[in-house]
PDB file of C-alpha atoms in Angstrom:
ATOM      1  CA  MET A   1       0.000   0.000   0.000  1.00  0.00           C
ATOM      2  CA  ALA A   2       1.132   3.511  -0.717  1.00  0.00           C
ATOM      3  CA  ARG A   3      -0.252   6.972  -0.183  1.00  0.00           C
ATOM      4  CA  PHE A   4      -1.614   9.135  -2.997  1.00  0.00           C
ATOM      5  CA  MET A   5      -2.798  12.704  -3.484  1.00  0.00           C
ATOM      6  CA  ASP A   6      -5.046  13.188  -6.460  1.00  0.00           C
ATOM      7  CA  VAL A   7      -6.271  16.458  -7.896  1.00  0.00           C
ATOM      8  CA  HIS A   8      -9.434  17.393  -9.770  1.00  0.00           C
ATOM      9  CA  HIS A   9      -9.635  20.683 -11.668  1.00  0.00           C
ATOM     10  CA  GLY A  10     -12.666  22.408 -13.193  1.00  0.00           C
ATOM     11  CA  MET A  11     -14.906  22.027 -10.121  1.00  0.00           C
ATOM     12  CA  LYS A  12     -15.730  25.722  -9.731  1.00  0.00           C
ATOM     13  CA  GLY A  13     -18.693  26.297  -7.459  1.00  0.00           C
ATOM     14  CA  ILE A  14     -18.645  22.800  -5.943  1.00  0.00           C
ATOM     15  CA  THR A  15     -20.831  22.658  -2.824  1.00  0.00           C
ATOM     16  CA  ALA A  16     -20.301  20.821   0.458  1.00  0.00           C
ATOM     17  CA  GLU A  17     -23.123  18.459  -0.517  1.00  0.00           C
ATOM     18  CA  GLN A  18     -21.581  17.686  -3.919  1.00  0.00           C
ATOM     19  CA  LEU A  19     -18.190  17.004  -2.305  1.00  0.00           C
ATOM     20  CA  ASP A  20     -19.831  14.695   0.232  1.00  0.00           C
ATOM     21  CA  GLN A  21     -21.754  12.842  -2.466  1.00  0.00           C
ATOM     22  CA  ALA A  22     -18.626  12.392  -4.582  1.00  0.00           C
ATOM     23  CA  HIS A  23     -16.615  11.195  -1.585  1.00  0.00           C
ATOM     24  CA  HIS A  24     -19.314   8.721  -0.591  1.00  0.00           C
ATOM     25  CA  ALA A  25     -19.534   7.430  -4.164  1.00  0.00           C
ATOM     26  CA  ASP A  26     -15.812   6.615  -3.875  1.00  0.00           C
ATOM     27  CA  LEU A  27     -16.189   5.049  -0.429  1.00  0.00           C
ATOM     28  CA  ALA A  28     -19.029   2.827  -1.650  1.00  0.00           C
ATOM     29  CA  ILE A  29     -16.795   0.972  -4.139  1.00  0.00           C
ATOM     30  CA  GLU A  30     -13.224   1.626  -2.994  1.00  0.00           C
ATOM     31  CA  LYS A  31     -12.739  -1.801  -1.406  1.00  0.00           C
ATOM     32  CA  GLU A  32     -13.111  -3.460  -4.814  1.00  0.00           C
ATOM     33  CA  GLU A  33      -9.684  -2.040  -5.721  1.00  0.00           C
ATOM     34  CA  GLY A  34      -8.157  -2.126  -2.216  1.00  0.00           C
ATOM     35  CA  VAL A  35      -8.250   1.688  -2.048  1.00  0.00           C
ATOM     36  CA  HIS A  36      -9.180   3.857   0.920  1.00  0.00           C
ATOM     37  CA  PHE A  37      -9.993   7.519   0.423  1.00  0.00           C
ATOM     38  CA  GLU A  38      -9.117   9.188   3.715  1.00  0.00           C
ATOM     39  CA  ARG A  39     -10.015  12.822   3.210  1.00  0.00           C
ATOM     40  CA  ALA A  40     -10.958  15.279   0.488  1.00  0.00           C
ATOM     41  CA  TRP A  41     -10.668  19.062   0.430  1.00  0.00           C
ATOM     42  CA  ALA A  42     -12.225  21.472  -2.058  1.00  0.00           C
ATOM     43  CA  ASP A  43     -11.613  25.044  -3.144  1.00  0.00           C
ATOM     44  CA  PRO A  44     -14.859  26.076  -4.892  1.00  0.00           C
ATOM     45  CA  GLU A  45     -13.289  29.353  -6.038  1.00  0.00           C
ATOM     46  CA  SER A  46     -10.526  27.853  -8.192  1.00  0.00           C
ATOM     47  CA  GLY A  47     -12.497  24.637  -8.701  1.00  0.00           C
ATOM     48  CA  THR A  48      -9.815  22.367  -7.257  1.00  0.00           C
ATOM     49  CA  VAL A  49     -10.400  19.189  -5.241  1.00  0.00           C
ATOM     50  CA  TYR A  50      -7.636  17.253  -3.455  1.00  0.00           C
ATOM     51  CA  CYS A  51      -8.137  13.655  -2.292  1.00  0.00           C
ATOM     52  CA  LEU A  52      -5.776  11.783   0.020  1.00  0.00           C
ATOM     53  CA  SER A  53      -5.849   8.005  -0.227  1.00  0.00           C
ATOM     54  CA  GLU A  54      -4.068   4.777   0.530  1.00  0.00           C
ATOM     55  CA  ALA A  55      -4.006   2.379  -2.377  1.00  0.00           C
ATOM     56  CA  PRO A  56      -2.026  -0.357  -4.114  1.00  0.00           C
ATOM     57  CA  SER A  57      -1.373   1.885  -7.145  1.00  0.00           C
ATOM     58  CA  ALA A  58      -2.230   5.178  -8.841  1.00  0.00           C
ATOM     59  CA  GLU A  59      -4.187   3.171 -11.405  1.00  0.00           C
ATOM     60  CA  ALA A  60      -6.392   1.689  -8.662  1.00  0.00           C
ATOM     61  CA  VAL A  61      -7.131   5.206  -7.336  1.00  0.00           C
ATOM     62  CA  GLN A  62      -8.050   6.350 -10.832  1.00  0.00           C
ATOM     63  CA  ARG A  63     -10.240   3.316 -11.534  1.00  0.00           C
ATOM     64  CA  ILE A  64     -12.363   4.033  -8.440  1.00  0.00           C
ATOM     65  CA  HIS A  65     -12.649   7.754  -9.231  1.00  0.00           C
ATOM     66  CA  THR A  66     -13.566   6.973 -12.848  1.00  0.00           C
ATOM     67  CA  ARG A  67     -16.207   4.399 -11.923  1.00  0.00           C
ATOM     68  CA  ALA A  68     -17.629   6.856  -9.366  1.00  0.00           C
ATOM     69  CA  GLY A  69     -18.012   9.378 -12.196  1.00  0.00           C
ATOM     70  CA  HIS A  70     -15.182  11.804 -11.470  1.00  0.00           C
ATOM     71  CA  PRO A  71     -11.791  10.798 -12.917  1.00  0.00           C
ATOM     72  CA  ALA A  72      -8.878  12.740 -11.431  1.00  0.00           C
ATOM     73  CA  ASP A  73      -6.748  15.080 -13.538  1.00  0.00           C
ATOM     74  CA  GLU A  74      -3.605  14.128 -11.603  1.00  0.00           C
ATOM     75  CA  VAL A  75      -2.750  11.225  -9.306  1.00  0.00           C
ATOM     76  CA  HIS A  76       0.526  11.594  -7.414  1.00  0.00           C
ATOM     77  CA  GLU A  77       2.081   9.005  -5.190  1.00  0.00           C
ATOM     78  CA  VAL A  78       3.272  10.873  -2.075  1.00  0.00           C
ATOM     79  CA  PRO A  79       5.732   8.528  -0.354  1.00  0.00           C
ATOM     80  CA  LEU A  80       7.083  11.335   1.850  1.00  0.00           C
ATOM     81  CA  GLU A  81       5.121  12.866   4.699  1.00  0.00           C
ATOM     82  CA  ALA A  82       5.961  15.375   7.418  1.00  0.00           C
TER      83      ALA A  82
ATOM     84  CA  MET B   1      -9.233  30.728  10.852  1.00  0.00           C
ATOM     85  CA  ALA B   2      -9.602  28.837   7.626  1.00  0.00           C
ATOM     86  CA  ARG B   3      -8.020  25.796   6.055  1.00  0.00           C
ATOM     87  CA  PHE B   4      -5.558  25.975   3.160  1.00  0.00           C
ATOM     88  CA  MET B   5      -3.824  23.582   0.796  1.00  0.00           C
ATOM     89  CA  ASP B   6      -0.691  24.977  -0.783  1.00  0.00           C
ATOM     90  CA  VAL B   7       1.331  23.435  -3.551  1.00  0.00           C
ATOM     91  CA  HIS B   8       5.026  23.636  -4.416  1.00  0.00           C
ATOM     92  CA  HIS B   9       6.263  22.523  -7.839  1.00  0.00           C
ATOM     93  CA  GLY B  10       9.815  21.922  -9.058  1.00  0.00           C
ATOM     94  CA  MET B  11      10.903  19.822  -6.061  1.00  0.00           C
ATOM     95  CA  LYS B  12      12.024  16.770  -8.050  1.00  0.00           C
ATOM     96  CA  GLY B  13      14.152  14.416  -6.011  1.00  0.00           C
ATOM     97  CA  ILE B  14      13.163  15.917  -2.643  1.00  0.00           C
ATOM     98  CA  THR B  15      14.204  13.608   0.206  1.00  0.00           C
ATOM     99  CA  ALA B  16      12.410  12.760   3.450  1.00  0.00           C
ATOM    100  CA  GLU B  17      15.065  14.753   5.316  1.00  0.00           C
ATOM    101  CA  GLN B  18      14.589  17.832   3.117  1.00  0.00           C
ATOM    102  CA  LEU B  19      10.810  17.663   3.552  1.00  0.00           C
ATOM    103  CA  ASP B  20      11.240  17.384   7.333  1.00  0.00           C
ATOM    104  CA  GLN B  21      13.657  20.303   7.428  1.00  0.00           C
ATOM    105  CA  ALA B  22      11.345  22.490   5.347  1.00  0.00           C
ATOM    106  CA  HIS B  23       8.336  21.564   7.486  1.00  0.00           C
ATOM    107  CA  HIS B  24      10.228  22.323  10.685  1.00  0.00           C
ATOM    108  CA  ALA B  25      11.399  25.659   9.297  1.00  0.00           C
ATOM    109  CA  ASP B  26       7.712  26.530   8.854  1.00  0.00           C
ATOM    110  CA  LEU B  27       6.749  25.270  12.310  1.00  0.00           C
ATOM    111  CA  ALA B  28       9.513  27.322  13.927  1.00  0.00           C
ATOM    112  CA  ILE B  29       7.974  30.642  12.833  1.00  0.00           C
ATOM    113  CA  GLU B  30       4.338  29.858  12.005  1.00  0.00           C
ATOM    114  CA  LYS B  31       2.937  31.309  15.234  1.00  0.00           C
ATOM    115  CA  GLU B  32       4.146  34.775  14.237  1.00  0.00           C
ATOM    116  CA  GLU B  33       1.403  34.822  11.582  1.00  0.00           C
ATOM    117  CA  GLY B  34      -1.152  32.701  13.441  1.00  0.00           C
ATOM    118  CA  VAL B  35      -0.615  29.823  10.995  1.00  0.00           C
ATOM    119  CA  HIS B  36      -0.407  26.109  11.770  1.00  0.00           C
ATOM    120  CA  PHE B  37       1.003  23.714   9.193  1.00  0.00           C
ATOM    121  CA  GLU B  38      -0.664  20.379   9.943  1.00  0.00           C
ATOM    122  CA  ARG B  39       0.816  17.980   7.417  1.00  0.00           C
ATOM    123  CA  ALA B  40       2.919  17.961   4.270  1.00  0.00           C
ATOM    124  CA  TRP B  41       3.153  15.310   1.541  1.00  0.00           C
ATOM    125  CA  ALA B  42       5.729  15.064  -1.229  1.00  0.00           C
ATOM    126  CA  ASP B  43       5.972  13.321  -4.575  1.00  0.00           C
ATOM    127  CA  PRO B  44       9.700  13.333  -5.399  1.00  0.00           C
ATOM    128  CA  GLU B  45       9.046  11.976  -8.892  1.00  0.00           C
ATOM    129  CA  SER B  46       6.926  14.877 -10.171  1.00  0.00           C
ATOM    130  CA  GLY B  47       8.516  17.289  -7.678  1.00  0.00           C
ATOM    131  CA  THR B  48       5.240  18.286  -6.039  1.00  0.00           C
ATOM    132  CA  VAL B  49       4.730  19.123  -2.358  1.00  0.00           C
ATOM    133  CA  TYR B  50       1.304  19.664  -0.737  1.00  0.00           C
ATOM    134  CA  CYS B  51       0.938  21.401   2.641  1.00  0.00           C
ATOM    135  CA  LEU B  52      -2.264  21.473   4.676  1.00  0.00           C
ATOM    136  CA  SER B  53      -2.615  24.347   7.115  1.00  0.00           C
ATOM    137  CA  GLU B  54      -4.962  26.383   9.251  1.00  0.00           C
ATOM    138  CA  ALA B  55      -4.396  30.102   8.952  1.00  0.00           C
ATOM    139  CA  PRO B  56      -6.069  33.508   9.048  1.00  0.00           C
ATOM    140  CA  SER B  57      -5.417  34.053   5.300  1.00  0.00           C
ATOM    141  CA  ALA B  58      -3.636  32.732   2.215  1.00  0.00           C
ATOM    142  CA  GLU B  59      -1.239  35.659   2.530  1.00  0.00           C
ATOM    143  CA  ALA B  60      -0.254  34.567   6.049  1.00  0.00           C
ATOM    144  CA  VAL B  61       0.490  31.047   4.760  1.00  0.00           C
ATOM    145  CA  GLN B  62       2.606  32.474   1.966  1.00  0.00           C
ATOM    146  CA  ARG B  63       4.501  34.863   4.282  1.00  0.00           C
ATOM    147  CA  ILE B  64       5.597  31.953   6.501  1.00  0.00           C
ATOM    148  CA  HIS B  65       6.605  29.778   3.538  1.00  0.00           C
ATOM    149  CA  THR B  66       8.511  32.677   1.984  1.00  0.00           C
ATOM    150  CA  ARG B  67      10.353  33.557   5.186  1.00  0.00           C
ATOM    151  CA  ALA B  68      11.197  29.864   5.658  1.00  0.00           C
ATOM    152  CA  GLY B  69      12.802  29.927   2.204  1.00  0.00           C
ATOM    153  CA  HIS B  70      10.228  28.054   0.107  1.00  0.00           C
ATOM    154  CA  PRO B  71       7.375  30.219  -1.231  1.00  0.00           C
ATOM    155  CA  ALA B  72       4.422  28.183  -2.514  1.00  0.00           C
ATOM    156  CA  ASP B  73       3.407  28.212  -6.181  1.00  0.00           C
ATOM    157  CA  GLU B  74      -0.287  27.995  -5.262  1.00  0.00           C
ATOM    158  CA  VAL B  75      -2.200  28.631  -2.050  1.00  0.00           C
ATOM    159  CA  HIS B  76      -5.846  27.507  -2.101  1.00  0.00           C
ATOM    160  CA  GLU B  77      -8.351  28.066   0.636  1.00  0.00           C
ATOM    161  CA  VAL B  78     -10.215  24.747   1.034  1.00  0.00           C
ATOM    162  CA  PRO B  79     -13.387  25.585   2.970  1.00  0.00           C
ATOM    163  CA  LEU B  80     -14.988  22.236   2.087  1.00  0.00           C
ATOM    164  CA  GLU B  81     -13.837  18.947   3.540  1.00  0.00           C
ATOM    165  CA  ALA B  82     -15.172  15.393   3.372  1.00  0.00           C
TER     166      ALA B  82
END
């Protein structure tokens, strides 16, 4: 397992409810790829969403996001943490 | 107080020790601007660093990062969290 930060652009105006729904759509199926989405943060002004996860691979993160209807624009493995 | 995610690019090859040193340089002076840097994650391959903080403003976050020697390329307020 490794840790990942993925980024979604183009989400201007996203609401708390939409972020919650998107996050729960991920949580509902994440186990099928061995992924766990820990937290998500959104900036409605710039339309950016950041998701922190633990997963076997970046591809597994992206498969869950894609199946949940919101593929990420970037998925970065973040092996370093402070 | 609000929550912020800031992003640093161009950090290819950053090591765990360098991330720790940078984070501690922030922590050493953050109180002077009422900022608290909670966590930082780095992807040495793409050279991207993400920092999560609580702060009175994006400008306060940037002033601490700049004084610590590593201004951020982006500072996003992230009022939504899931």
